[in-house]
PDB file of C-alpha atoms in Angstrom:
ATOM      1  CA  MET X   1      -7.817 -21.871 -42.380  1.00  0.00           C
ATOM      2  CA  ALA X   2      -7.567 -18.589 -40.474  1.00  0.00           C
ATOM      3  CA  SER X   3      -4.962 -15.829 -40.497  1.00  0.00           C
ATOM      4  CA  PHE X   4      -3.499 -13.876 -37.581  1.00  0.00           C
ATOM      5  CA  SER X   5      -2.526 -10.455 -38.909  1.00  0.00           C
ATOM      6  CA  PHE X   6      -0.456  -7.663 -37.399  1.00  0.00           C
ATOM      7  CA  PRO X   7      -1.049  -5.140 -34.576  1.00  0.00           C
ATOM      8  CA  SER X   8       1.132  -2.515 -36.319  1.00  0.00           C
ATOM      9  CA  ASP X   9       2.708  -1.889 -39.730  1.00  0.00           C
ATOM     10  CA  VAL X  10       5.810  -3.968 -38.950  1.00  0.00           C
ATOM     11  CA  CYS X  11       6.528  -5.567 -35.596  1.00  0.00           C
ATOM     12  CA  GLU X  12       7.636  -8.784 -33.939  1.00  0.00           C
ATOM     13  CA  ARG X  13       5.394 -10.725 -31.572  1.00  0.00           C
ATOM     14  CA  PRO X  14       5.319 -14.211 -29.975  1.00  0.00           C
ATOM     15  CA  ASP X  15       3.849 -17.132 -31.877  1.00  0.00           C
ATOM     16  CA  PRO X  16       1.182 -17.418 -33.236  1.00  0.00           C
ATOM     17  CA  TYR X  17       1.685 -14.092 -34.951  1.00  0.00           C
ATOM     18  CA  ALA X  18       1.720 -13.144 -38.639  1.00  0.00           C
ATOM     19  CA  ALA X  19       0.562 -16.700 -39.265  1.00  0.00           C
ATOM     20  CA  ILE X  20      -2.030 -18.792 -41.042  1.00  0.00           C
ATOM     21  CA  LEU X  21      -3.643 -21.365 -38.772  1.00  0.00           C
ATOM     22  CA  ARG X  22      -5.557 -24.511 -39.591  1.00  0.00           C
ATOM     23  CA  MET X  23      -8.056 -26.338 -37.419  1.00  0.00           C
ATOM     24  CA  ASN X  24     -11.043 -28.642 -37.524  1.00  0.00           C
ATOM     25  CA  PRO X  25     -14.482 -27.044 -38.024  1.00  0.00           C
ATOM     26  CA  ASP X  26     -15.135 -27.321 -34.275  1.00  0.00           C
ATOM     27  CA  GLY X  27     -11.889 -25.466 -33.462  1.00  0.00           C
ATOM     28  CA  SER X  28      -9.968 -28.528 -32.326  1.00  0.00           C
ATOM     29  CA  LYS X  29      -6.467 -29.562 -33.429  1.00  0.00           C
ATOM     30  CA  ARG X  30      -5.402 -25.989 -34.146  1.00  0.00           C
ATOM     31  CA  ASP X  31      -1.876 -25.546 -35.428  1.00  0.00           C
ATOM     32  CA  VAL X  32       0.199 -23.024 -37.404  1.00  0.00           C
ATOM     33  CA  TYR X  33       0.278 -23.869 -41.098  1.00  0.00           C
ATOM     34  CA  ALA X  34       2.406 -20.927 -42.364  1.00  0.00           C
ATOM     35  CA  ARG X  35       4.435 -18.146 -40.740  1.00  0.00           C
ATOM     36  CA  GLY X  36       5.863 -14.823 -41.863  1.00  0.00           C
ATOM     37  CA  VAL X  37       2.553 -13.596 -43.293  1.00  0.00           C
ATOM     38  CA  ARG X  38       1.864  -9.889 -42.775  1.00  0.00           C
ATOM     39  CA  ASN X  39      -1.764  -9.501 -43.819  1.00  0.00           C
ATOM     40  CA  SER X  40      -3.408 -12.291 -45.766  1.00  0.00           C
ATOM     41  CA  VAL X  41      -7.058 -11.930 -46.772  1.00  0.00           C
ATOM     42  CA  GLY X  42      -7.601 -14.177 -49.787  1.00  0.00           C
ATOM     43  CA  PHE X  43      -6.670 -17.830 -50.101  1.00  0.00           C
ATOM     44  CA  ALA X  44      -7.663 -20.780 -52.264  1.00  0.00           C
ATOM     45  CA  TRP X  45      -6.645 -24.315 -53.191  1.00  0.00           C
ATOM     46  CA  HIS X  46      -5.568 -25.092 -56.756  1.00  0.00           C
ATOM     47  CA  PRO X  47      -8.347 -27.145 -58.404  1.00  0.00           C
ATOM     48  CA  VAL X  48      -5.929 -29.744 -59.835  1.00  0.00           C
ATOM     49  CA  THR X  49      -3.024 -29.987 -57.376  1.00  0.00           C
ATOM     50  CA  GLY X  50      -4.994 -29.159 -54.222  1.00  0.00           C
ATOM     51  CA  GLU X  51      -2.124 -26.940 -53.085  1.00  0.00           C
ATOM     52  CA  PHE X  52      -2.661 -23.827 -50.992  1.00  0.00           C
ATOM     53  CA  TRP X  53      -2.227 -20.279 -52.360  1.00  0.00           C
ATOM     54  CA  PHE X  54      -2.757 -16.959 -50.579  1.00  0.00           C
ATOM     55  CA  THR X  55      -2.437 -13.213 -51.109  1.00  0.00           C
ATOM     56  CA  ASP X  56      -0.427 -11.011 -48.745  1.00  0.00           C
ATOM     57  CA  ASN X  57      -0.428  -7.224 -48.312  1.00  0.00           C
ATOM     58  CA  GLY X  58       3.020  -5.666 -48.009  1.00  0.00           C
ATOM     59  CA  SER X  59       4.183  -3.070 -45.490  1.00  0.00           C
ATOM     60  CA  ASP X  60       2.963   0.503 -45.927  1.00  0.00           C
ATOM     61  CA  ASN X  61       5.838   2.460 -44.357  1.00  0.00           C
ATOM     62  CA  ILE X  62       9.123   0.697 -45.002  1.00  0.00           C
ATOM     63  CA  SER X  63      11.022   3.987 -45.248  1.00  0.00           C
ATOM     64  CA  GLU X  64      10.709   7.662 -44.344  1.00  0.00           C
ATOM     65  CA  ASP X  65      11.608   8.447 -47.956  1.00  0.00           C
ATOM     66  CA  PRO X  66       8.339   8.542 -49.933  1.00  0.00           C
ATOM     67  CA  ALA X  67      10.149   7.667 -53.163  1.00  0.00           C
ATOM     68  CA  ILE X  68      11.194   4.355 -51.583  1.00  0.00           C
ATOM     69  CA  THR X  69       7.888   3.751 -49.826  1.00  0.00           C
ATOM     70  CA  ASP X  70       5.998   4.258 -53.103  1.00  0.00           C
ATOM     71  CA  GLU X  71       7.792   1.309 -54.714  1.00  0.00           C
ATOM     72  CA  LEU X  72       8.583  -1.023 -51.805  1.00  0.00           C
ATOM     73  CA  PRO X  73       7.555  -3.543 -50.870  1.00  0.00           C
ATOM     74  CA  GLN X  74       5.410  -5.280 -53.430  1.00  0.00           C
ATOM     75  CA  CYS X  75       2.332  -7.230 -52.408  1.00  0.00           C
ATOM     76  CA  GLU X  76       2.484 -10.962 -52.942  1.00  0.00           C
ATOM     77  CA  LEU X  77       0.838 -14.141 -54.119  1.00  0.00           C
ATOM     78  CA  ASN X  78       2.325 -16.996 -52.115  1.00  0.00           C
ATOM     79  CA  HIS X  79       2.381 -20.771 -52.540  1.00  0.00           C
ATOM     80  CA  ALA X  80       2.356 -23.048 -49.482  1.00  0.00           C
ATOM     81  CA  PRO X  81       2.136 -26.694 -50.615  1.00  0.00           C
ATOM     82  CA  LYS X  82       3.114 -27.979 -47.163  1.00  0.00           C
ATOM     83  CA  PRO X  83       2.976 -26.789 -43.546  1.00  0.00           C
ATOM     84  CA  GLY X  84       5.875 -25.126 -41.752  1.00  0.00           C
ATOM     85  CA  MET X  85       6.954 -22.642 -44.415  1.00  0.00           C
ATOM     86  CA  HIS X  86       8.021 -19.105 -43.394  1.00  0.00           C
ATOM     87  CA  PHE X  87       7.387 -16.251 -45.834  1.00  0.00           C
ATOM     88  CA  GLY X  88       9.654 -13.648 -44.282  1.00  0.00           C
ATOM     89  CA  PHE X  89       7.615 -11.105 -42.332  1.00  0.00           C
ATOM     90  CA  PRO X  90       8.738  -9.079 -40.387  1.00  0.00           C
ATOM     91  CA  TYR X  91      12.361  -9.814 -41.337  1.00  0.00           C
ATOM     92  CA  TYR X  92      12.165  -9.739 -45.137  1.00  0.00           C
ATOM     93  CA  HIS X  93       9.726  -8.178 -47.574  1.00  0.00           C
ATOM     94  CA  GLN X  94       8.877  -9.373 -51.119  1.00  0.00           C
ATOM     95  CA  GLY X  95      11.483 -12.131 -50.799  1.00  0.00           C
ATOM     96  CA  ASP X  96      14.564  -9.959 -51.263  1.00  0.00           C
ATOM     97  CA  THR X  97      14.260  -6.777 -49.175  1.00  0.00           C
ATOM     98  CA  PRO X  98      15.413  -6.828 -45.537  1.00  0.00           C
ATOM     99  CA  ASP X  99      13.333  -4.836 -43.097  1.00  0.00           C
ATOM    100  CA  PRO X 100      15.330  -1.806 -41.887  1.00  0.00           C
ATOM    101  CA  GLU X 101      14.570  -2.624 -38.238  1.00  0.00           C
ATOM    102  CA  TYR X 102      14.143  -6.399 -38.050  1.00  0.00           C
ATOM    103  CA  GLY X 103      16.183  -7.644 -41.015  1.00  0.00           C
ATOM    104  CA  GLU X 104      19.667  -7.257 -39.518  1.00  0.00           C
ATOM    105  CA  GLY X 105      21.411 -10.610 -39.217  1.00  0.00           C
ATOM    106  CA  ARG X 106      18.799 -12.412 -41.290  1.00  0.00           C
ATOM    107  CA  SER X 107      19.109 -13.792 -44.814  1.00  0.00           C
ATOM    108  CA  ALA X 108      16.633 -14.108 -47.669  1.00  0.00           C
ATOM    109  CA  ASP X 109      17.618 -17.777 -47.910  1.00  0.00           C
ATOM    110  CA  GLU X 110      15.871 -18.429 -44.590  1.00  0.00           C
ATOM    111  CA  PHE X 111      12.462 -17.675 -46.076  1.00  0.00           C
ATOM    112  CA  ILE X 112      10.162 -18.629 -48.940  1.00  0.00           C
ATOM    113  CA  ALA X 113      10.043 -16.048 -51.719  1.00  0.00           C
ATOM    114  CA  PRO X 114       6.705 -14.983 -53.233  1.00  0.00           C
ATOM    115  CA  ALA X 115       5.445 -16.949 -56.208  1.00  0.00           C
ATOM    116  CA  VAL X 116       4.264 -13.707 -57.841  1.00  0.00           C
ATOM    117  CA  LEU X 117       5.007 -10.061 -57.042  1.00  0.00           C
ATOM    118  CA  LEU X 118       1.771  -8.203 -57.718  1.00  0.00           C
ATOM    119  CA  GLY X 119       2.942  -4.592 -57.407  1.00  0.00           C
ATOM    120  CA  PRO X 120       3.655  -2.087 -54.615  1.00  0.00           C
ATOM    121  CA  HIS X 121       0.661  -1.455 -52.338  1.00  0.00           C
ATOM    122  CA  VAL X 122      -1.951  -2.847 -54.728  1.00  0.00           C
ATOM    123  CA  ALA X 123      -3.638  -4.451 -51.659  1.00  0.00           C
ATOM    124  CA  PRO X 124      -4.641  -7.888 -52.980  1.00  0.00           C
ATOM    125  CA  LEU X 125      -7.666  -9.194 -51.107  1.00  0.00           C
ATOM    126  CA  GLY X 126      -9.921 -12.019 -52.294  1.00  0.00           C
ATOM    127  CA  MET X 127      -8.783 -14.620 -54.818  1.00  0.00           C
ATOM    128  CA  GLU X 128     -10.469 -17.472 -56.641  1.00  0.00           C
ATOM    129  CA  PHE X 129      -9.435 -20.125 -59.158  1.00  0.00           C
ATOM    130  CA  TYR X 130     -11.685 -20.252 -62.192  1.00  0.00           C
ATOM    131  CA  THR X 131     -13.489 -23.584 -62.448  1.00  0.00           C
ATOM    132  CA  GLY X 132     -16.488 -22.492 -64.519  1.00  0.00           C
ATOM    133  CA  ASN X 133     -17.426 -23.290 -68.101  1.00  0.00           C
ATOM    134  CA  MET X 134     -18.637 -19.890 -69.369  1.00  0.00           C
ATOM    135  CA  PHE X 135     -15.222 -18.341 -70.046  1.00  0.00           C
ATOM    136  CA  PRO X 136     -12.879 -19.782 -72.719  1.00  0.00           C
ATOM    137  CA  GLU X 137     -10.806 -22.832 -71.808  1.00  0.00           C
ATOM    138  CA  ALA X 138      -7.702 -20.644 -71.406  1.00  0.00           C
ATOM    139  CA  TYR X 139      -9.180 -19.267 -68.155  1.00  0.00           C
ATOM    140  CA  ARG X 140      -9.710 -22.658 -66.544  1.00  0.00           C
ATOM    141  CA  ASN X 141      -7.678 -23.178 -63.349  1.00  0.00           C
ATOM    142  CA  GLN X 142      -6.312 -19.637 -63.562  1.00  0.00           C
ATOM    143  CA  ALA X 143      -6.591 -17.296 -60.549  1.00  0.00           C
ATOM    144  CA  PHE X 144      -8.505 -14.040 -60.265  1.00  0.00           C
ATOM    145  CA  ILE X 145      -7.335 -11.594 -57.563  1.00  0.00           C
ATOM    146  CA  ALA X 146      -9.226  -8.495 -56.385  1.00  0.00           C
ATOM    147  CA  GLU X 147      -6.833  -5.590 -55.838  1.00  0.00           C
ATOM    148  CA  HIS X 148      -8.384  -3.117 -53.408  1.00  0.00           C
ATOM    149  CA  GLY X 149      -5.861  -0.408 -54.291  1.00  0.00           C
ATOM    150  CA  SER X 150      -3.242   1.701 -52.524  1.00  0.00           C
ATOM    151  CA  TRP X 151      -4.143   4.236 -49.844  1.00  0.00           C
ATOM    152  CA  ASN X 152      -0.879   6.088 -49.131  1.00  0.00           C
ATOM    153  CA  ARG X 153       1.070   5.854 -52.373  1.00  0.00           C
ATOM    154  CA  ARG X 154       1.623   9.215 -54.086  1.00  0.00           C
ATOM    155  CA  LYS X 155       0.398   7.770 -57.391  1.00  0.00           C
ATOM    156  CA  LYS X 156      -2.439   5.332 -56.830  1.00  0.00           C
ATOM    157  CA  ILE X 157      -2.226   1.759 -58.075  1.00  0.00           C
ATOM    158  CA  GLY X 158      -4.482  -1.281 -57.977  1.00  0.00           C
ATOM    159  CA  TYR X 159      -8.265  -0.781 -58.019  1.00  0.00           C
ATOM    160  CA  ARG X 160      -8.616  -3.657 -60.477  1.00  0.00           C
ATOM    161  CA  VAL X 161      -8.954  -7.415 -60.893  1.00  0.00           C
ATOM    162  CA  LYS X 162      -5.780  -9.269 -61.789  1.00  0.00           C
ATOM    163  CA  LEU X 163      -5.553 -12.610 -63.625  1.00  0.00           C
ATOM    164  CA  VAL X 164      -2.630 -14.853 -62.665  1.00  0.00           C
ATOM    165  CA  HIS X 165      -1.718 -17.530 -65.193  1.00  0.00           C
ATOM    166  CA  PHE X 166      -0.853 -21.079 -64.113  1.00  0.00           C
ATOM    167  CA  ASP X 167       0.742 -23.893 -66.116  1.00  0.00           C
ATOM    168  CA  ASP X 168      -0.473 -27.494 -66.290  1.00  0.00           C
ATOM    169  CA  ASP X 169       1.610 -28.356 -63.222  1.00  0.00           C
ATOM    170  CA  GLY X 170      -0.230 -25.793 -61.115  1.00  0.00           C
ATOM    171  CA  MET X 171       2.585 -23.242 -60.943  1.00  0.00           C
ATOM    172  CA  ALA X 172       2.132 -19.488 -61.462  1.00  0.00           C
ATOM    173  CA  ILE X 173       3.811 -18.290 -64.652  1.00  0.00           C
ATOM    174  CA  GLY X 174       2.549 -14.747 -65.284  1.00  0.00           C
ATOM    175  CA  GLN X 175      -0.076 -12.109 -64.674  1.00  0.00           C
ATOM    176  CA  GLU X 176      -2.170  -9.505 -66.445  1.00  0.00           C
ATOM    177  CA  VAL X 177      -4.929  -7.042 -65.649  1.00  0.00           C
ATOM    178  CA  PHE X 178      -8.325  -8.672 -66.239  1.00  0.00           C
ATOM    179  CA  ALA X 179     -10.700  -5.837 -65.302  1.00  0.00           C
ATOM    180  CA  GLU X 180     -10.053  -2.185 -64.470  1.00  0.00           C
ATOM    181  CA  GLY X 181     -11.648   1.250 -64.655  1.00  0.00           C
ATOM    182  CA  TRP X 182     -12.407   1.844 -60.977  1.00  0.00           C
ATOM    183  CA  LEU X 183      -9.530   4.358 -60.898  1.00  0.00           C
ATOM    184  CA  ASP X 184      -9.920   7.508 -62.998  1.00  0.00           C
ATOM    185  CA  GLY X 185      -6.567   9.281 -62.828  1.00  0.00           C
ATOM    186  CA  GLU X 186      -6.042   9.719 -59.104  1.00  0.00           C
ATOM    187  CA  VAL X 187      -9.717   9.462 -58.211  1.00  0.00           C
ATOM    188  CA  SER X 188     -11.280   6.097 -57.422  1.00  0.00           C
ATOM    189  CA  TRP X 189     -15.000   5.425 -57.625  1.00  0.00           C
ATOM    190  CA  GLY X 190     -14.717   1.744 -56.676  1.00  0.00           C
ATOM    191  CA  ARG X 191     -12.459  -0.704 -54.836  1.00  0.00           C
ATOM    192  CA  PRO X 192     -12.652  -4.439 -55.625  1.00  0.00           C
ATOM    193  CA  VAL X 193     -12.713  -6.650 -52.525  1.00  0.00           C
ATOM    194  CA  ASP X 194     -13.497 -10.223 -53.520  1.00  0.00           C
ATOM    195  CA  VAL X 195     -14.237 -12.484 -56.474  1.00  0.00           C
ATOM    196  CA  GLU X 196     -16.524 -15.484 -56.717  1.00  0.00           C
ATOM    197  CA  VAL X 197     -17.159 -17.951 -59.542  1.00  0.00           C
ATOM    198  CA  MET X 198     -20.876 -18.650 -59.933  1.00  0.00           C
ATOM    199  CA  ALA X 199     -22.514 -21.933 -60.911  1.00  0.00           C
ATOM    200  CA  ASP X 200     -23.157 -20.622 -64.439  1.00  0.00           C
ATOM    201  CA  GLY X 201     -19.455 -19.734 -64.856  1.00  0.00           C
ATOM    202  CA  SER X 202     -19.836 -15.978 -64.529  1.00  0.00           C
ATOM    203  CA  LEU X 203     -17.592 -14.025 -62.152  1.00  0.00           C
ATOM    204  CA  LEU X 204     -18.842 -11.809 -59.335  1.00  0.00           C
ATOM    205  CA  VAL X 205     -16.708  -8.901 -58.094  1.00  0.00           C
ATOM    206  CA  SER X 206     -17.629  -7.079 -54.880  1.00  0.00           C
ATOM    207  CA  ASP X 207     -16.825  -3.386 -54.371  1.00  0.00           C
ATOM    208  CA  ASP X 208     -16.926  -1.835 -50.885  1.00  0.00           C
ATOM    209  CA  GLN X 209     -16.525   1.775 -52.077  1.00  0.00           C
ATOM    210  CA  ALA X 210     -19.430   1.819 -54.529  1.00  0.00           C
ATOM    211  CA  GLY X 211     -21.392  -0.680 -52.438  1.00  0.00           C
ATOM    212  CA  ALA X 212     -21.920  -2.891 -55.482  1.00  0.00           C
ATOM    213  CA  VAL X 213     -21.459  -6.399 -56.833  1.00  0.00           C
ATOM    214  CA  TYR X 214     -20.603  -6.719 -60.533  1.00  0.00           C
ATOM    215  CA  ARG X 215     -21.289  -9.800 -62.648  1.00  0.00           C
ATOM    216  CA  ILE X 216     -18.808 -10.449 -65.473  1.00  0.00           C
ATOM    217  CA  THR X 217     -19.956 -12.752 -68.259  1.00  0.00           C
ATOM    218  CA  TYR X 218     -18.466 -13.993 -71.531  1.00  0.00           C
ATOM    219  CA  LEU X 219     -20.291 -13.917 -74.853  1.00  0.00           C
ATOM    220  CA  ALA X 220     -18.672 -15.776 -77.742  1.00  0.00           C
ATOM    221  CA  GLU X 221     -18.661 -13.945 -81.058  1.00  0.00           C
TER     222      GLU X 221
END
């Protein structure tokens, strides 16, 4: 899989644009798997269902009013179990918000809504399903997402690792903060970028601000 991201905050371009492509390892048989994707960095396949999930960063400047821009749109976790799905960009944001320039004449029903709204401008990057044995069984087949954090929101948000809960059918049913502390008030000393499950079941978190990789382990009482 590979993603084609955007040349500006919000714009419309010929296909393939704002898309996720798939191809053979040698580059042959390339086609568009998903459309309407603004800026996807992290993606993974559910360990049980084999279905495709990906993060997407929302627009940064949807309005000239900072009070609106602070809260809209939310970043997304999306579910694409089959090819040909369109996730809205640049016409609709977060599944229900028409773009002020490109949304006229379009309907939310034309597009696939996000499976999970992660928060406005949290900048979700890498994601990984937990398949290790170190953490308790409740973490198995759940998804970790690295939130890099907002850059132009008046009150910063993100700078953490989120845990998204999935049910036995492989569908997202909730979320919570798994690890935080990289943001101290309005000052950040770290920005999570990616997560990786190690062979021993521990979780690595990379940080491009502190230039560090953290290893998270679990110790039973």
